[in-house]
């Protein structure tokens, strides 16, 4: 058997036909940039999230950059970021001219917490930028309280967390401006690049609607020097179709996550994903296990035709791009340990029972 890490199979059944119909419709509409299809998706996603404003942008990275810019974060400012995240989050802080400051994640949930962020605050800190990593929401109440006490913005990176809830409220609605990515493999994925900024603040939303479209306030009038970062209508049409299935798709991911847990608990030295508390939902964007034998296990599984990935093998502070921040080996031990031991197993909504059983069987063989 061959088990891929991810597929784009026709799931739920009929989705492919709906996506194809949406594509044909957009071809017939002949309005490819902005336009009513984009507005309709922005409204639908906002309604799904419980009422915030949604501004479609070019990708998740742009959504982060524009969120920070909209909040006035730039040179001379510091932004607290997780030491174990994806590079896009850190790049966004650097891009607006601010300084990324790493805080360690909680070793159980892999997410930033108020306890690890607090010691990193300085008079230059303007924002805290946590990632809801692998699909689990951060413990948001303490983070929000910390931000409130110190007059900081919370900016949520929701690129891995479409449809995840913290205390019954969907993430992306807690921070001042929050970023989603619609990269094809995300829980809500387009057929190319796409992203969105989500905000409850109408002034921030108004500013963003101009800024992401060259700063245009009225046709051919430019209130400011903006950029071009727009969601296109073909992507918006596809996202609208898939949004209607998001809860179903996430429920399947959760079922598969529970199943992995039941089947892998106690196998070898495996550490399985933990849900931090009853408040922090998990939609298993990735199912990440840890083991001291990570490289050997990954090689063994590859030989058995089970595809796995590592998210992420090198922590940002070890990247040549971030040498200038001056971190040394051992400075961020939690992130370093996670990078050395994490392995992402195949988990996507239509992973079949035999496929999952095969993955589990091979892992058990490796450890026996
Ligand atoms: C995917 C991802 C991004 C970037 O999204 P793009 O659409 O690829 O630019 C940012 N942050 C995190 C945590 C991600 O997983």
XYZ file of C-alpha atoms and ligand atoms in Angstrom:
383
model
C 0.000 0.000 0.000
C 1.085 3.587 -0.657
C -0.157 6.256 1.763
C 0.422 9.826 0.607
C 0.862 12.672 3.080
C -1.925 14.653 1.434
C -4.260 14.321 -1.559
C -6.843 16.380 -3.442
C -9.387 13.587 -3.820
C -13.066 14.252 -4.560
C -14.178 14.651 -0.951
C -16.837 15.104 0.266
C -18.118 13.226 -2.778
C -19.375 15.709 -5.379
C -17.049 18.509 -4.309
C -15.085 18.198 -7.526
C -18.197 18.811 -9.646
C -19.154 21.823 -7.504
C -15.678 23.308 -7.846
C -15.704 22.730 -11.604
C -19.095 24.435 -11.905
C -17.812 27.407 -9.899
C -14.768 27.695 -12.176
C -16.907 27.673 -15.323
C -19.208 30.289 -13.784
C -16.255 32.595 -13.079
C -15.001 32.145 -16.626
C -18.431 33.208 -17.858
C -18.612 36.161 -15.427
C -15.344 37.502 -16.843
C -14.639 39.586 -13.782
C -11.430 38.100 -12.523
C -10.107 40.634 -9.991
C -12.180 41.781 -6.995
C -15.828 42.045 -8.078
C -18.994 40.484 -6.642
C -17.713 36.902 -6.233
C -14.911 38.121 -3.963
C -17.310 40.307 -1.937
C -19.741 37.398 -1.582
C -17.007 35.107 -0.265
C -15.724 37.807 2.121
C -19.240 38.196 3.485
C -19.825 34.455 3.778
C -16.529 33.905 5.599
C -17.268 36.851 7.897
C -20.716 35.445 8.655
C -19.249 32.010 9.349
C -16.743 33.576 11.770
C -19.534 35.392 13.599
C -19.555 38.854 12.079
C -16.083 40.387 11.620
C -14.984 42.092 8.401
C -12.962 40.028 5.947
C -10.556 41.485 3.401
C -9.348 38.998 0.793
C -5.639 39.365 -0.018
C -3.015 37.636 -2.148
C -1.762 35.035 0.349
C -1.298 34.290 4.041
C 2.031 36.070 4.263
C 0.481 39.258 2.862
C -2.373 38.876 5.350
C 0.201 38.944 8.175
C 2.127 41.909 6.718
C -1.056 43.903 6.092
C -2.400 43.105 9.588
C 0.773 44.464 11.173
C 0.834 47.517 8.883
C -2.820 48.293 9.567
C -2.030 48.383 13.284
C 0.839 50.813 12.723
C 3.623 48.358 13.557
C 6.975 49.197 11.954
C 10.572 50.260 12.574
C 11.575 50.588 16.227
C 8.884 48.138 17.348
C 9.208 44.589 18.644
C 6.720 41.792 17.991
C 6.703 38.583 20.051
C 6.580 35.490 17.818
C 6.808 31.764 18.551
C 10.280 30.193 18.360
C 8.858 27.051 16.700
C 6.620 28.374 13.930
C 6.620 28.695 10.193
C 9.046 31.161 8.637
C 6.290 33.297 7.011
C 5.207 34.630 10.403
C 8.706 35.824 11.252
C 9.315 37.214 7.754
C 6.154 39.321 8.028
C 7.449 41.043 11.168
C 10.811 41.655 9.506
C 9.066 42.928 6.342
C 7.295 45.785 8.148
C 10.639 46.809 9.680
C 9.893 45.589 13.205
C 12.060 43.181 15.207
C 10.844 39.616 15.783
C 11.438 38.486 19.378
C 11.129 34.734 19.973
C 9.207 33.297 22.889
C 9.140 29.561 23.546
C 6.012 27.461 23.053
C 4.444 25.354 25.750
C 6.109 21.914 25.369
C 2.729 20.117 25.529
C 0.568 22.206 23.176
C 3.435 23.662 21.040
C 1.672 27.050 21.281
C 2.755 30.372 22.798
C 1.368 31.085 26.260
C 1.124 34.232 28.373
C 3.738 32.722 30.733
C 6.389 32.435 28.001
C 5.508 35.757 26.349
C 5.532 37.937 29.510
C 9.321 37.801 30.175
C 9.995 38.921 26.587
C 8.125 42.223 26.807
C 10.137 45.436 26.560
C 9.112 49.103 26.165
C 9.436 48.559 22.374
C 6.943 45.661 22.240
C 3.824 46.564 20.243
C 2.219 43.220 19.429
C 2.045 39.526 20.234
C 1.733 37.292 17.166
C 0.898 33.709 18.144
C 0.252 30.891 15.672
C -2.594 28.457 16.356
C -0.094 25.770 15.434
C -1.066 22.500 13.741
C -4.754 23.438 14.145
C -4.963 23.876 17.922
C -6.082 27.233 19.291
C -3.793 29.013 21.729
C -4.964 29.538 25.308
C -6.263 32.991 24.362
C -7.756 34.503 27.531
C -4.406 34.865 29.354
C -2.756 36.173 26.166
C -5.532 38.744 25.670
C -5.266 39.814 29.295
C -1.504 40.251 28.997
C -1.954 42.343 25.840
C -4.605 44.465 27.514
C -2.444 45.099 30.597
C 0.472 46.259 28.469
C -1.408 48.080 25.699
C -0.338 45.576 23.023
C -2.104 44.312 19.921
C -2.872 40.624 19.577
C -2.487 39.442 15.983
C -3.558 35.836 15.380
C -1.869 33.704 12.727
C -4.789 31.465 11.738
C -3.132 29.915 8.675
C -3.428 26.418 10.204
C -6.646 26.961 12.127
C -9.695 27.532 9.898
C -12.774 26.584 11.869
C -11.085 25.998 15.219
C -12.759 27.357 18.309
C -11.513 28.737 21.592
C -14.359 28.525 24.126
C -16.991 28.244 21.365
C -15.696 31.305 19.489
C -13.895 30.850 16.188
C -10.254 31.938 16.085
C -9.520 34.952 13.940
C -12.030 36.973 15.964
C -9.962 37.573 19.112
C -7.065 39.719 17.903
C -7.074 43.266 16.506
C -6.274 42.043 12.974
C -5.824 38.397 12.115
C -4.381 36.494 9.190
C -5.671 33.485 7.260
C -3.920 31.642 4.429
C -5.847 29.735 1.754
C -2.767 27.889 0.470
C -4.104 24.718 -1.220
C -3.191 22.294 1.597
C -4.680 24.386 4.423
C -7.951 23.265 6.019
C -9.707 25.809 3.791
C -7.596 25.787 0.653
C -7.871 27.474 -2.743
C -6.503 26.272 -6.105
C -3.571 28.636 -5.792
C -2.477 31.423 -3.468
C -4.986 33.326 -1.369
C -5.398 34.857 2.064
C -7.550 37.119 4.200
C -7.288 39.626 6.999
C -10.091 39.414 9.550
C -10.868 42.293 11.896
C -13.679 43.559 14.113
C -12.370 47.117 13.784
C -14.129 48.977 10.954
C -11.406 51.653 10.745
C -8.770 48.951 10.275
C -10.982 47.277 7.659
C -11.515 50.535 5.740
C -7.779 51.254 5.737
C -7.032 47.726 4.512
C -9.604 47.874 1.692
C -7.702 50.849 0.302
C -4.168 49.745 1.105
C -4.400 46.262 -0.467
C -5.622 47.815 -3.727
C -2.867 50.405 -4.338
C -4.337 52.769 -1.751
C -7.316 53.528 -3.973
C -10.071 55.429 -2.170
C -12.202 56.140 -5.254
C -11.596 55.049 -8.810
C -8.170 56.451 -9.788
C -7.844 58.379 -6.524
C -5.117 57.255 -4.168
C -5.260 58.321 -0.546
C -1.966 56.597 0.304
C 0.830 54.543 -1.223
C -0.696 51.081 -1.096
C 0.250 47.714 -2.538
C -1.371 45.122 -4.788
C -2.504 42.123 -2.755
C -5.932 40.934 -3.871
C -7.844 37.688 -3.719
C -9.014 36.840 -7.244
C -12.553 35.810 -8.062
C -11.683 32.288 -9.239
C -10.096 31.529 -5.867
C -12.979 33.217 -4.025
C -15.538 31.097 -5.910
C -13.724 27.873 -5.033
C -13.253 28.942 -1.405
C -16.964 29.716 -1.132
C -17.838 26.178 -2.240
C -15.316 24.657 0.163
C -16.352 26.902 3.059
C -19.768 25.213 3.003
C -18.004 21.902 3.737
C -15.400 23.176 6.220
C -17.162 21.894 9.350
C -17.628 18.444 7.768
C -14.009 18.304 6.672
C -12.760 19.366 10.108
C -15.011 16.826 11.834
C -13.399 14.118 9.689
C -9.947 15.365 10.669
C -10.971 15.248 14.333
C -12.304 11.701 13.976
C -9.033 10.602 12.379
C -7.050 12.383 15.108
C -8.982 10.523 17.838
C -8.465 7.279 15.951
C -4.692 7.797 15.712
C -4.675 8.550 19.422
C -6.538 5.355 20.298
C -4.290 3.229 18.076
C -0.895 4.790 18.857
C -1.184 5.507 22.582
C 1.706 3.783 24.380
C 3.563 2.723 21.225
C 7.347 3.073 21.615
C 8.396 6.452 22.974
C 5.816 8.289 20.847
C 4.445 11.537 22.258
C 1.004 12.142 20.718
C -0.629 15.571 20.215
C -2.248 16.892 23.381
C -5.236 19.185 23.599
C -4.097 21.823 26.098
C -7.461 22.338 27.805
C -11.188 21.955 27.243
C -11.151 25.517 25.852
C -8.573 24.947 23.111
C -10.115 23.250 20.095
C -8.010 21.230 17.655
C -8.807 20.683 13.969
C -5.671 18.610 13.184
C -4.365 20.649 10.303
C -1.336 18.455 11.028
C -1.037 15.354 13.201
C 2.417 15.787 14.720
C 3.962 13.086 16.901
C 7.333 13.192 18.593
C 9.996 10.516 19.078
C 13.726 10.400 19.803
C 13.967 8.068 16.791
C 12.367 10.524 14.382
C 14.797 10.245 11.455
C 14.937 6.440 11.624
C 11.133 6.205 11.860
C 10.670 8.560 8.920
C 13.106 6.527 6.800
C 11.454 3.255 7.799
C 7.992 4.584 6.901
C 9.279 5.896 3.568
C 10.539 2.380 2.744
C 7.039 1.073 3.560
C 5.533 3.692 1.187
C 4.132 5.902 3.948
C 4.856 9.548 3.241
C 5.554 11.791 6.252
C 6.891 15.329 6.627
C 8.637 17.347 9.323
C 7.058 20.621 10.457
C 9.619 22.088 10.890
C 13.141 20.623 10.790
C 15.088 23.848 11.484
C 13.824 26.441 13.974
C 13.735 30.017 12.623
C 16.566 31.232 14.879
C 18.934 28.694 13.235
C 18.085 29.891 9.728
C 20.867 31.820 7.961
C 18.248 34.508 7.237
C 17.950 35.227 10.968
C 21.627 35.127 11.953
C 21.474 38.887 12.516
C 19.216 38.386 15.548
C 22.201 36.782 17.299
C 20.628 33.666 18.821
C 22.949 30.779 19.768
C 22.380 27.030 19.951
C 20.674 26.287 23.265
C 18.976 29.705 23.555
C 15.529 28.309 22.674
C 15.693 24.691 23.856
C 11.981 23.861 23.444
C 11.945 24.889 19.782
C 15.225 23.061 19.203
C 13.909 19.842 20.777
C 10.675 20.040 18.755
C 12.607 20.470 15.503
C 14.700 17.381 16.300
C 11.833 15.062 17.295
C 8.623 16.067 15.433
C 7.086 13.992 12.649
C 3.800 14.730 10.834
C 1.760 11.626 9.929
C -0.660 11.457 6.988
C -3.963 13.023 8.059
C -6.402 14.504 5.557
C -10.202 14.329 5.545
C -10.594 11.271 3.320
C -7.710 9.178 4.621
C -9.310 5.719 4.488
C -9.589 3.220 7.331
C -7.200 0.735 5.604
C -4.701 3.530 4.940
C -4.717 4.683 8.555
C -4.493 1.090 9.798
C -1.510 0.516 7.506
C 0.300 3.611 8.863
C -0.299 2.445 12.444
C 0.829 -1.104 11.671
C 4.103 0.113 10.163
C 4.795 2.403 13.140
C 4.177 -0.510 15.551
C 6.522 -2.720 13.472
C 9.232 -0.077 13.666
C 9.058 0.089 17.448
C 8.853 -3.686 18.016
C 0.915 28.623 5.490
C 1.294 29.514 6.585
C 1.539 30.887 6.372
C 1.688 31.523 5.026
O 0.667 31.339 4.152
P 0.909 31.561 2.564
O -0.475 31.652 2.032
O 1.665 30.365 2.072
O 1.667 32.824 2.392
C 1.762 31.682 7.481
N 1.775 31.180 8.721
C 1.584 29.863 8.957
C 1.591 29.379 10.363
C 1.356 28.984 7.899
O 1.179 27.691 8.158
